[in-house]
Coordinates of C-alpha atoms and ligand atoms in Angstrom, one line a residue:
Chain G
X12 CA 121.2 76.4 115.4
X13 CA 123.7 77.0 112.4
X14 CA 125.0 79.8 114.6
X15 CA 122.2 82.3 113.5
X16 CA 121.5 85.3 116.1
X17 CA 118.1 85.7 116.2
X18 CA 118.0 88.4 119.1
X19 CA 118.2 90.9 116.9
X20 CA 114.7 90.0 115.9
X21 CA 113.7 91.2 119.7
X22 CA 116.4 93.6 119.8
X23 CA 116.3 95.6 116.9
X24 CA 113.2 96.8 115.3
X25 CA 114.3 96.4 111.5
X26 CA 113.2 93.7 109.6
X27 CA 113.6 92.9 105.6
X28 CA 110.3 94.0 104.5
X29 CA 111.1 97.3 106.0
X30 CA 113.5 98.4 103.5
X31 CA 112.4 99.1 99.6
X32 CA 115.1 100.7 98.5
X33 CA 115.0 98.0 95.9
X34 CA 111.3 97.5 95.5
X35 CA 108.9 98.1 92.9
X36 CA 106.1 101.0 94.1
X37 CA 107.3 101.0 97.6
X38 CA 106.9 104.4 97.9
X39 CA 103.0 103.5 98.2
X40 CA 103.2 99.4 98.6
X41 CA 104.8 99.3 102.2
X42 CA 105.4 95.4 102.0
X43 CA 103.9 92.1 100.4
X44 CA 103.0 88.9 102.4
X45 CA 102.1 85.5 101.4
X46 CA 100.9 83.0 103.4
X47 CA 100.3 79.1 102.8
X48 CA 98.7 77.1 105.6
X49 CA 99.6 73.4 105.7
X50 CA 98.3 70.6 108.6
X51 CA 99.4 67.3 108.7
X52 CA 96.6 64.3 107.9
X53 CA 97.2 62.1 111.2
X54 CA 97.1 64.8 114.1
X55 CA 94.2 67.1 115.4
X56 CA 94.5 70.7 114.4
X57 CA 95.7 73.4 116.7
X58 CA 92.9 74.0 119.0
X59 CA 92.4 70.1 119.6
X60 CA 96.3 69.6 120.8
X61 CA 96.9 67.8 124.3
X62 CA 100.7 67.3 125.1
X63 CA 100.4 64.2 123.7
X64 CA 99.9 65.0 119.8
X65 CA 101.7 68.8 120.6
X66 CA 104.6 66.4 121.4
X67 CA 104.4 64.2 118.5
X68 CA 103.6 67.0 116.3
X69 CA 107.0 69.1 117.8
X70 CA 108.8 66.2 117.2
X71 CA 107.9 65.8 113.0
X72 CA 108.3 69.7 112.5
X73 CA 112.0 69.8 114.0
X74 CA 113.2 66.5 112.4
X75 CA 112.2 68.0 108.9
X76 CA 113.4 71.2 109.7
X77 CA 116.7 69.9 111.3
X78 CA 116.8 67.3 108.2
X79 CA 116.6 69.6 105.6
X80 CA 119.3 70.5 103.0
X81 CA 117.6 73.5 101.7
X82 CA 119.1 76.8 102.8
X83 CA 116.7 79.2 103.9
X84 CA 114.9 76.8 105.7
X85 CA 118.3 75.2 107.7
X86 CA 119.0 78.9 107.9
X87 CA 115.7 79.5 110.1
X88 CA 115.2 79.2 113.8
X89 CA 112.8 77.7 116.1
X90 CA 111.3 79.7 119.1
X91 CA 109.0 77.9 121.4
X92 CA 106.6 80.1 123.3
X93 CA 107.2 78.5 126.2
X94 CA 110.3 80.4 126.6
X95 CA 109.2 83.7 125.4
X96 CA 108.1 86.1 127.2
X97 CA 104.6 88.2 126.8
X98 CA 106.6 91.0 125.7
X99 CA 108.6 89.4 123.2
X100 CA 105.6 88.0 121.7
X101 CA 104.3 91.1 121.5
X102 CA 107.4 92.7 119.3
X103 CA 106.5 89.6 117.2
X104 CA 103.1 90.8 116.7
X105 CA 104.1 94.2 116.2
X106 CA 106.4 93.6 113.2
X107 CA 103.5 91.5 111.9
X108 CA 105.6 88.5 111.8
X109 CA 102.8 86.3 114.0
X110 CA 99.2 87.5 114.3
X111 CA 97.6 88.8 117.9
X112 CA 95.7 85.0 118.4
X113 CA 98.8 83.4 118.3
X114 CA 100.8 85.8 120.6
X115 CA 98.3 84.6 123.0
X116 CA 100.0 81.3 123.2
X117 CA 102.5 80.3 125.6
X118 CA 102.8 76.5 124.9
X119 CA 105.7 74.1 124.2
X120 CA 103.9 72.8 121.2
X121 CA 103.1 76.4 119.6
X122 CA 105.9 78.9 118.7
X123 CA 107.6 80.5 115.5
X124 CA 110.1 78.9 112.9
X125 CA 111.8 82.4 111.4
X126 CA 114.8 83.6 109.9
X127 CA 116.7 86.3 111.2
X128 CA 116.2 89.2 108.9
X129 CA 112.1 88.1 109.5
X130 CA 111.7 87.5 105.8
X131 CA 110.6 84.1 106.4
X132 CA 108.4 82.9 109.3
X133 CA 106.2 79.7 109.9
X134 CA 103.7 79.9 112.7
X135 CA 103.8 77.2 114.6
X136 CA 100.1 75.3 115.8
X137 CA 98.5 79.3 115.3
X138 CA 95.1 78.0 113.9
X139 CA 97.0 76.0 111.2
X140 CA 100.0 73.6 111.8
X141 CA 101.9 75.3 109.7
X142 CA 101.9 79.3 108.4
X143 CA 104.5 79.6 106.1
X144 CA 104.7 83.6 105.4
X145 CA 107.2 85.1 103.7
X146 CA 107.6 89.2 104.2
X147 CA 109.4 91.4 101.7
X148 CA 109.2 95.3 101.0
X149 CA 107.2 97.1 97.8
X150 CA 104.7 95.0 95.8
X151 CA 106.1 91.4 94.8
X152 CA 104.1 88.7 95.5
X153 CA 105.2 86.4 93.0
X154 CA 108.8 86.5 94.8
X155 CA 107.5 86.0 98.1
X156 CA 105.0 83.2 96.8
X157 CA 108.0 81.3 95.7
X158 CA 109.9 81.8 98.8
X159 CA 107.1 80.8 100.6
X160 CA 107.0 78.0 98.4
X161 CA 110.7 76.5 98.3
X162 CA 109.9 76.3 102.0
X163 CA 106.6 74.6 101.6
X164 CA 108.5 72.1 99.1
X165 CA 111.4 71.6 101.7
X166 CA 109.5 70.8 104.6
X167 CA 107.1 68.8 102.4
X168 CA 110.0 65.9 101.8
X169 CA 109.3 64.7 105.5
X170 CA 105.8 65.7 106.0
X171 CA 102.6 64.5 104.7
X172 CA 100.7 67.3 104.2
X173 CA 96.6 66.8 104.4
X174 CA 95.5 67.4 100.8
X175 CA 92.2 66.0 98.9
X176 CA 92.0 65.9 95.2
X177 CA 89.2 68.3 94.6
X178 CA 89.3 70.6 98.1
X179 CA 92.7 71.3 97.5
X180 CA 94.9 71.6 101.0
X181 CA 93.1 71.1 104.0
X182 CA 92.9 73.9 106.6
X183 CA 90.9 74.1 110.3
X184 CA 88.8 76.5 109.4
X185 CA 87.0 75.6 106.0
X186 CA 87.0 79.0 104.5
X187 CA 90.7 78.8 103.8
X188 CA 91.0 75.4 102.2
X189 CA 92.3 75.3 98.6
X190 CA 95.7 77.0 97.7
X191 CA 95.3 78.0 101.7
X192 CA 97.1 80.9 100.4
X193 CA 96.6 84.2 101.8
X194 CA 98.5 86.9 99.7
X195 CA 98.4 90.8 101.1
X196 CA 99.4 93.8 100.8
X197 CA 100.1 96.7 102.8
X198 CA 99.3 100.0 101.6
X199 CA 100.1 103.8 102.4
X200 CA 97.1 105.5 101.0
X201 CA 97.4 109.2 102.1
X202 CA 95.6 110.4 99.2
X203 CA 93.0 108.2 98.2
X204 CA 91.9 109.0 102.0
X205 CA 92.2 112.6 102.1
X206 CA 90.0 113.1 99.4
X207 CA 87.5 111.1 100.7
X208 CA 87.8 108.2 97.5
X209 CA 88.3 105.6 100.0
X210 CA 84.8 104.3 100.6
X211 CA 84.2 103.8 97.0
X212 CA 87.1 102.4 96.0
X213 CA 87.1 100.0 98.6
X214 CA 83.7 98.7 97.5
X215 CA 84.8 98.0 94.0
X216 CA 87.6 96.0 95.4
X217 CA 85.7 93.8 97.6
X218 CA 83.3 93.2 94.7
X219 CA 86.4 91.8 92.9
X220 CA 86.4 89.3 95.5
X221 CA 89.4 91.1 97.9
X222 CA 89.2 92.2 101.2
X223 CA 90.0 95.7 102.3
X224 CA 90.8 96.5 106.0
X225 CA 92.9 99.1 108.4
X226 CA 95.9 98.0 109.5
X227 CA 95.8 100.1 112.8
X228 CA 92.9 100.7 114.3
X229 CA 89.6 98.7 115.1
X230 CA 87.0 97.5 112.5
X231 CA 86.8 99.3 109.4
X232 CA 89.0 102.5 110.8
X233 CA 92.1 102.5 109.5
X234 CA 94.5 105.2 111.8
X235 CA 98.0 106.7 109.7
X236 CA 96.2 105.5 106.2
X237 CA 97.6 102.0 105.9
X238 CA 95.3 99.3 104.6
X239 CA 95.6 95.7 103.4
X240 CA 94.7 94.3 100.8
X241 CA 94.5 90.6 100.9
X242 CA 92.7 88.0 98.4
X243 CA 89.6 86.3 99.9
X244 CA 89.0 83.2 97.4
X245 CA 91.7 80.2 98.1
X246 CA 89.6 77.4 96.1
X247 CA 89.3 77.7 92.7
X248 CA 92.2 79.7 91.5
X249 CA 95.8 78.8 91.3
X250 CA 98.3 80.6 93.5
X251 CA 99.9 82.1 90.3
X252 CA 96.5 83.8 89.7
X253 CA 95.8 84.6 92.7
X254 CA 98.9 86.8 92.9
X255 CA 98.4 88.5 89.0
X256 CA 95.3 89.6 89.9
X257 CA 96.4 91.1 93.0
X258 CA 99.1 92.5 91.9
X259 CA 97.5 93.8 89.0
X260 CA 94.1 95.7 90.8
X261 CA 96.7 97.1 93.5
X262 CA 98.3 98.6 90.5
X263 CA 95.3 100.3 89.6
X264 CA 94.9 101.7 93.3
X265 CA 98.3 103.0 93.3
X266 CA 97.7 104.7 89.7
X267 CA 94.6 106.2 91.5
X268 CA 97.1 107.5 94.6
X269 CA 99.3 108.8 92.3
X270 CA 96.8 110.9 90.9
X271 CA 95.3 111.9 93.6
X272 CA 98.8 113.1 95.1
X273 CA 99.0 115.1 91.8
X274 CA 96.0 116.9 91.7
X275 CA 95.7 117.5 95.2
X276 CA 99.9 119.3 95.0
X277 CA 97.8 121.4 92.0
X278 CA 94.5 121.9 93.3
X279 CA 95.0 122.3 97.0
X280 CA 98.7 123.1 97.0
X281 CA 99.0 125.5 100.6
X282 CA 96.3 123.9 102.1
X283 CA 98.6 120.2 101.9
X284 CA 102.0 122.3 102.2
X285 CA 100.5 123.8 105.6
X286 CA 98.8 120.0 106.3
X287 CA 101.9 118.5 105.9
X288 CA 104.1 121.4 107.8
X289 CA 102.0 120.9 110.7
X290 CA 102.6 117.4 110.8
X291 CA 106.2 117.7 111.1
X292 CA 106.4 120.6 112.9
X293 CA 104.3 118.7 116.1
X294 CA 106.3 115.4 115.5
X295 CA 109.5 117.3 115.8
X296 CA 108.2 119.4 119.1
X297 CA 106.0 117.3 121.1
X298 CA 106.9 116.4 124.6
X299 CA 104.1 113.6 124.8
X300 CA 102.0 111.6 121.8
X301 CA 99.8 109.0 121.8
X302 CA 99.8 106.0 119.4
X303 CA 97.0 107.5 117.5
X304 CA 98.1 110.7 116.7
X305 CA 101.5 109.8 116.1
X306 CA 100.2 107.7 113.3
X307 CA 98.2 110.1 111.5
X308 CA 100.8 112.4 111.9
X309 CA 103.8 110.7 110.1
X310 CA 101.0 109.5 107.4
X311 CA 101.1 113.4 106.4
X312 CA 105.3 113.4 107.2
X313 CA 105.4 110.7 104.8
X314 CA 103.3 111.8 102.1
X315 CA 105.6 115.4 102.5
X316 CA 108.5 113.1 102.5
X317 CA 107.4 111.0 99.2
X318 CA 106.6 114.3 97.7
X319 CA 109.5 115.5 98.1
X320 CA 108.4 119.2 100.4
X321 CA 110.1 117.5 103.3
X322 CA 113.9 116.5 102.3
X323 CA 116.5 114.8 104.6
X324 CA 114.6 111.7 105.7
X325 CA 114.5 108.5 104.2
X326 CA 111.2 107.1 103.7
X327 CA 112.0 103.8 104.5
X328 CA 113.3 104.9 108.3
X329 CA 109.6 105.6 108.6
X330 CA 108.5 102.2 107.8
X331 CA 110.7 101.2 110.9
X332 CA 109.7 104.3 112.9
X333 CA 105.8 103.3 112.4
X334 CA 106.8 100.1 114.3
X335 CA 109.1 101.8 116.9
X336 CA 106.8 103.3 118.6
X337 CA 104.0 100.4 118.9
X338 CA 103.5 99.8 123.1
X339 CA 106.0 96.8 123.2
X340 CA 108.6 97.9 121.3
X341 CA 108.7 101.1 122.9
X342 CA 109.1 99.2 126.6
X343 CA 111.6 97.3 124.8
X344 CA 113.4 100.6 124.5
X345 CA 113.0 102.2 127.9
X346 CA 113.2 98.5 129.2
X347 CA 110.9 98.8 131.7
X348 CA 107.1 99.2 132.1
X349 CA 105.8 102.4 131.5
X350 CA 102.9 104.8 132.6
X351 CA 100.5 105.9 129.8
X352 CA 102.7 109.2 130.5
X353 CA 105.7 107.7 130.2
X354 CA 104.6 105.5 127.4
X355 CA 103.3 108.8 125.6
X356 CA 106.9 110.9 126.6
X357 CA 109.1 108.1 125.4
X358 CA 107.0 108.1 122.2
X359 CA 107.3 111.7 121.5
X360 CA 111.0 111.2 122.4
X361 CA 111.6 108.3 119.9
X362 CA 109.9 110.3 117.0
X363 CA 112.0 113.4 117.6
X364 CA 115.4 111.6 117.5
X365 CA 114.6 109.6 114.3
X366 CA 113.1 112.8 112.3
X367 CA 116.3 114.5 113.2
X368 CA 118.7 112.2 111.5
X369 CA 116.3 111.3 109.0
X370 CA 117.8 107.4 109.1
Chain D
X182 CA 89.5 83.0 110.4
X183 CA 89.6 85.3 113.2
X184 CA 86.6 88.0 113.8
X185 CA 87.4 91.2 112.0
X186 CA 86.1 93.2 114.9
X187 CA 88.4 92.1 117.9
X188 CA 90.7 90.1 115.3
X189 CA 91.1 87.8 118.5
X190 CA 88.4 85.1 119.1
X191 CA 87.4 82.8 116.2
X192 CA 85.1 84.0 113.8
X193 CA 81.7 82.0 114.0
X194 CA 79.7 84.1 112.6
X195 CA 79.5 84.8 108.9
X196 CA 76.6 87.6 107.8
X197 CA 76.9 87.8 104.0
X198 CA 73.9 90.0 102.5
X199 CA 72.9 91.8 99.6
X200 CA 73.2 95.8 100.4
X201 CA 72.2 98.2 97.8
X202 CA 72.6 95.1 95.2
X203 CA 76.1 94.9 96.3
X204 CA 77.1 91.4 98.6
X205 CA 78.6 92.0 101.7
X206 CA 80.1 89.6 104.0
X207 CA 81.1 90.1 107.7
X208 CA 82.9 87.6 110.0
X209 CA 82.7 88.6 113.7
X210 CA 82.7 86.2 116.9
X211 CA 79.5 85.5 119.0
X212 CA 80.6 88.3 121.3
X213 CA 81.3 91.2 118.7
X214 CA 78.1 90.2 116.8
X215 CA 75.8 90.6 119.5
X216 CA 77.4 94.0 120.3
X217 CA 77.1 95.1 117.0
X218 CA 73.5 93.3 116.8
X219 CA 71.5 95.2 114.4
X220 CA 74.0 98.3 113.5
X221 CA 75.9 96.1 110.5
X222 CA 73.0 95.8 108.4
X223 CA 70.2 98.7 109.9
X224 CA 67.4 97.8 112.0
X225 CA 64.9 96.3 110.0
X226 CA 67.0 93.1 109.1
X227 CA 65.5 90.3 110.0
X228 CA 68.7 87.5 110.5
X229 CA 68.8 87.1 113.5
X230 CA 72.5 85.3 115.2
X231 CA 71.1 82.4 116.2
X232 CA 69.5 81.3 113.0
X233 CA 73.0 82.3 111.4
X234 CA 74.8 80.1 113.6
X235 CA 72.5 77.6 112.5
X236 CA 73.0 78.2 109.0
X237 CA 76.5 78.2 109.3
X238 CA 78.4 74.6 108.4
X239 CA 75.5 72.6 108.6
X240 CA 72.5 72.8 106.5
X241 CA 69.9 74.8 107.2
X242 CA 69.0 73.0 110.4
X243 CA 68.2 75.2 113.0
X244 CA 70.5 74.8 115.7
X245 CA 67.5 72.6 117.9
X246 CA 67.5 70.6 114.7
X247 CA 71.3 70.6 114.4
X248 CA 71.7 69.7 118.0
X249 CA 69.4 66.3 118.1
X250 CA 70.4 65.6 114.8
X251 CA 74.4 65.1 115.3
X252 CA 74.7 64.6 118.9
X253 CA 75.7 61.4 117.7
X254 CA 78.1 62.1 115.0
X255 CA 81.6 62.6 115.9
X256 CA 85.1 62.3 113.9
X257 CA 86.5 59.2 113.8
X258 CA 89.9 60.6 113.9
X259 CA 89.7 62.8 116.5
X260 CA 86.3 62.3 118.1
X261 CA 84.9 66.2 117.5
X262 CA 81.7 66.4 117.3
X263 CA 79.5 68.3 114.3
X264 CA 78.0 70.5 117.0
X265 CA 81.0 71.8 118.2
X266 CA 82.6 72.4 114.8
X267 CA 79.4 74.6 114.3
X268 CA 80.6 76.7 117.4
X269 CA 83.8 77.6 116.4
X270 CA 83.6 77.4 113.1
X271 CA 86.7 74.8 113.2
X272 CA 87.2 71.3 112.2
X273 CA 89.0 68.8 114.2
X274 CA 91.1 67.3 111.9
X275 CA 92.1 66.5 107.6
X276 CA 89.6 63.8 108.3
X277 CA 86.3 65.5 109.6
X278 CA 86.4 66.8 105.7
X279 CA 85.3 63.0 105.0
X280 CA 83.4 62.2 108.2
X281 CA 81.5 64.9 107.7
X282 CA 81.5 65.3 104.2
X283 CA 77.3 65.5 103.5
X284 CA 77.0 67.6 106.6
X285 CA 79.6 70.4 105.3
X286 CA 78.5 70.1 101.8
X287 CA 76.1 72.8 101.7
X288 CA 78.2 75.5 104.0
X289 CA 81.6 74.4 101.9
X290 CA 79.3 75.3 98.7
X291 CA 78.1 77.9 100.4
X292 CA 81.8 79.3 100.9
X293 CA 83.5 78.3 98.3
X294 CA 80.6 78.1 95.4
X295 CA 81.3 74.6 93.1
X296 CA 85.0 75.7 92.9
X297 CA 87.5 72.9 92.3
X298 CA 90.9 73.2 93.4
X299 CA 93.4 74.2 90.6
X300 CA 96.6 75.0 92.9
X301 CA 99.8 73.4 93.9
X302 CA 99.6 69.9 94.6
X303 CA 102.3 68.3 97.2
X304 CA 104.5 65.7 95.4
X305 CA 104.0 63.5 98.1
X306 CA 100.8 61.6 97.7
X307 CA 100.0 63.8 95.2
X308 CA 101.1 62.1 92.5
X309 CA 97.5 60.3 91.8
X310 CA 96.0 63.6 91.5
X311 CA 99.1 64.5 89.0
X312 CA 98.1 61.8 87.1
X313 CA 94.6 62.5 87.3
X314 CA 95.3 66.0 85.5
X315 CA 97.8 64.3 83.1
X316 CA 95.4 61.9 81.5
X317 CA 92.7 64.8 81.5
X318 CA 95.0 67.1 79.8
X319 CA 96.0 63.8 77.6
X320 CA 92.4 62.9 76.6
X321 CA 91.4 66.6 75.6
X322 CA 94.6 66.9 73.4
X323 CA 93.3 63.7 72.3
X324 CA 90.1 64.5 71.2
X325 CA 91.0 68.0 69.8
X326 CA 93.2 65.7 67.3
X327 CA 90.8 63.8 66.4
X328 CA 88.5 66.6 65.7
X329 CA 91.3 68.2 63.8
X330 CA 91.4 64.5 61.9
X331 CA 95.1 64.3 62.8
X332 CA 95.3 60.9 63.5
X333 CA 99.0 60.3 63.7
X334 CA 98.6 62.4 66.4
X335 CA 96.0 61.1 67.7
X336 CA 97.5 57.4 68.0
X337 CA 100.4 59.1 69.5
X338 CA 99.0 60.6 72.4
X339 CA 96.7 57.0 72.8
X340 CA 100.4 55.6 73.1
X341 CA 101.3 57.8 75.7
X342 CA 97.8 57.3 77.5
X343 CA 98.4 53.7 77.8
X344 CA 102.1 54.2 79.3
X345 CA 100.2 56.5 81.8
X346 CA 97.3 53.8 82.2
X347 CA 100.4 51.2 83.2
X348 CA 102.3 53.1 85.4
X349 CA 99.4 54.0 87.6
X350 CA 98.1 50.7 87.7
Ligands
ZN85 ZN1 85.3 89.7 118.1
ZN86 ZN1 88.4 64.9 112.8

């Protein structure tokens, strides 16, 4: 609709929160997410759908989106899952526009409402009705909570949203009802890791109510450094809050990565030089890498990068490069299946033609 | 919620302990908990997954208990039953909050401690609940004027409470 080209989306691997050229501490703060979940007060949630309600349900989402005057959300999309394929839900998934539950669907009733440039995306009948995320680079929550927002707002003039008085929005599962906001943060904590500071910094922030995890990597692991950071009360405290007090404790871990990075240049100065070297040196040579090496190695690329010992390569091509070579996206690039071999060749392969133009 | 393990299935069970005075909380499905059994909190802890289950979104029935006591009980709306929300940790609809409103007191309490929403609130059929925090906000600047003994003020903002009182009916 509105003539938007949303192939890219599959296509390409660049999305908006990808680039922080603009954005505040995106050196450290890879990207900020918000998420609201909304469900509407006369049909079953999600997981009790039959075609009947699914039906019904598809029917109220488009008319409001398809009603609406406000921009961004005329400017969005709708994708069923019915007509995407495993592998395109996967790239999904990948750029973290949809989570890995809701990649398993493959209904008519369940799909994606997004914008091109994947700043904006509402899940569709994931374990809410409605995700509304929105997805931008560095640390600024409060910008994407409005976003989020103005979408919540638009879509709100034809919907009746479930809300009570005292619990706040409604949600399926009752540990997110309240704001049903989710805020988070995704961070590149080379440092703080290295030195070993990461278990006990991560216990002080979940005893400020926020939950820590890896990105990549099961359970409490965490493979290339990345964590998020997400807020784990929705009841109690307003959105606004919600977000200051993220923002404002993720300041404090970055201040502690900074320093980190500082004393470690001072204190251990070859040993990271030679750390980082090595990095780059096997990312720009190997013939075959697997997933898990490859991230831990362009951590170290990017911390050389960041600290400036490795010049020529923009630091946000690495944000992309990160999800380039994920499984689907890389058989979206050989476009066909792949051997573990292969896989691990056309990995290597990927990673040595991006480190040598550095874009 | 999804388990933070496989970060597929559902979460359905929620282990929240006190670990070298420090609370911890874990949210794993039925299938990732029993893997990880005893390792999460050392071998000599004594909750077991099915009295967790139990204690989970229902009282502190056991799940026998649970069972015979809401095999009867199902949503109006859309017909789920309590003993199935207690498997997956999921209601069925906005209005199993009110069906079964004594039954998830104690697990929503448990969760979310005597919090109170203070968020956004939709403009649609939340204009009660605006009004609701206007005349709050309306009575306490009221009564902080009269304490202050400004009562020009304070007839003022009675004014404005009656507008409110007529508008809302
Ligand atoms: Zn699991
Ligand atoms: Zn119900």
């Amino acid at each position: 609709m509105g003539g938007v080209n949303i192939n890219n989306l599959f296509e390409e691997t660049f999305v908006a929160w990808m680039n922080g050229q603009a954005a505040s501490q995106s050196d450290i703060v890879i990207s900020s997410r918000v998420r609201l979940a909304r469900n509407l007060n006369d049909i079953a949630f999600p997981h009790l759908l039959n075609q009947q309600s699914g039906q019904k349900f598809m029917q109220l989402i488009s008319e409001a989106w398809k009603k609406s005057q406000v921009n961004e959300l005329k400017q969005m999309e709708l994708v069923t899952f019915e007509n995407l394929s495993a592998l395109d839900r996967k790239i999904l998934v990948e750029k973290h526009l949809i989570s890995p539950y809701h990649a398993q669907a493959t209904g008519p009733y369940q799909g994606l409402l997004v914008k091109a440039d994947g700043s904006l995306a509402i899940m569709i009948n994931e374990e809410d009705h409605l995700r509304i995320q929105c997805f931008l680079p560095g640390l600024q929550l409060e910008e994407a909570y409005q976003r989020a927002q103005e979408i919540d707002d638009a879509l709100e003039e034809e919907l009746d949203f479930a809300f009570d008085d005292h619990r706040g929005y409604l949600t399926s599962c009752p540990t997110n009802i309240g704001t049903g906001m989710r805020a988070s943060l995704m961070l590149h904590l080379p440092a703080i890791s290295i030195s070993g500071q990461s278990g006990h910094i991560f216990q002080n922030l979940s005893q400020l109510g926020l939950a820590v995890r890896g990105i990549y990597g099961e359970g409490t692991e965490a493979i290339g450094n990345f964590f998020q950071l997400s807020n784990q009360i929705t009841l109690g405290q307003s959105e606004e809050d919600i977000n200051a007090s993220l923002t404002a404790i993720s300041q404090q871990v970055i201040e502690q990565e900074r320093l980190l990075r500082d004393s470690l240049s001072e204190q251990m100065k070859y040993q990271l030089e030679d750390r980082i070297g090595r990095a780059y040196g096997i990312l720009t040579h190997a013939r075959l890498i697997s997933s898990n090496e490859a991230l831990t190695l362009l951590s170290d690329v990017r911390l050389g990068v960041d600290m400036g010992m490795i010049p020529g390569i923009n630091p946000f091509a690495l944000n992309e490069l990160v999800v380039d070579i994920r499984p689907a996206h890389l058989q979206k690039k050989a476009g066909s299946d792949m051997n573990a071999v292969e896989r691990d060749a056309k990995r290597a392969e990927v990673i040595r033609e991006k480190l040598q133009t550095g874009k | 919620m999804y388990c933070e393990e496989c970060k597929i299935r559902p979460a359905t069970v929620h282990l929240a302990q006190m670990f070298n005075g420090q609370k911890i909380e874990v949210h794993l499905c039925e299938q990732c908990a029993s893997q990880k059994g005893a390792i999460i909190f050392g071998t000599n802890n004594q909750l077991s997954i099915s009295n967790l289950l139990g204690s989970f979104l229902g009282g502190d029935h056991s799940i026998q208990e649970a069972k015979s006591l809401v095999q009867n009980t199902s949503c109006p709306s859309c017909g789920i039953k309590l003993f199935d929300i207690r498997q997956t940790g999921k209601l069925g609809c906005a209005k199993c909050y009110m069906a079964f409103e004594q039954e998830l007191g104690p697990s929503l309490r448990r969760i979310h401690g005597n919090r109170q929403h203070v968020g956004k609130i939709p403009l649609r059929g939340g204009e009660k609940v605006l009004w609701r925090k206007q005349m709050e906000s309306l009575k306490q600047r009221l009564q902080e004027a009269v304490a202050r003994e400004e009562y020009e003020e304070a007839a003022e903002i009675r004014d404005q409470i009656k507008s409110l009182e007529k508008r809302t009916g």
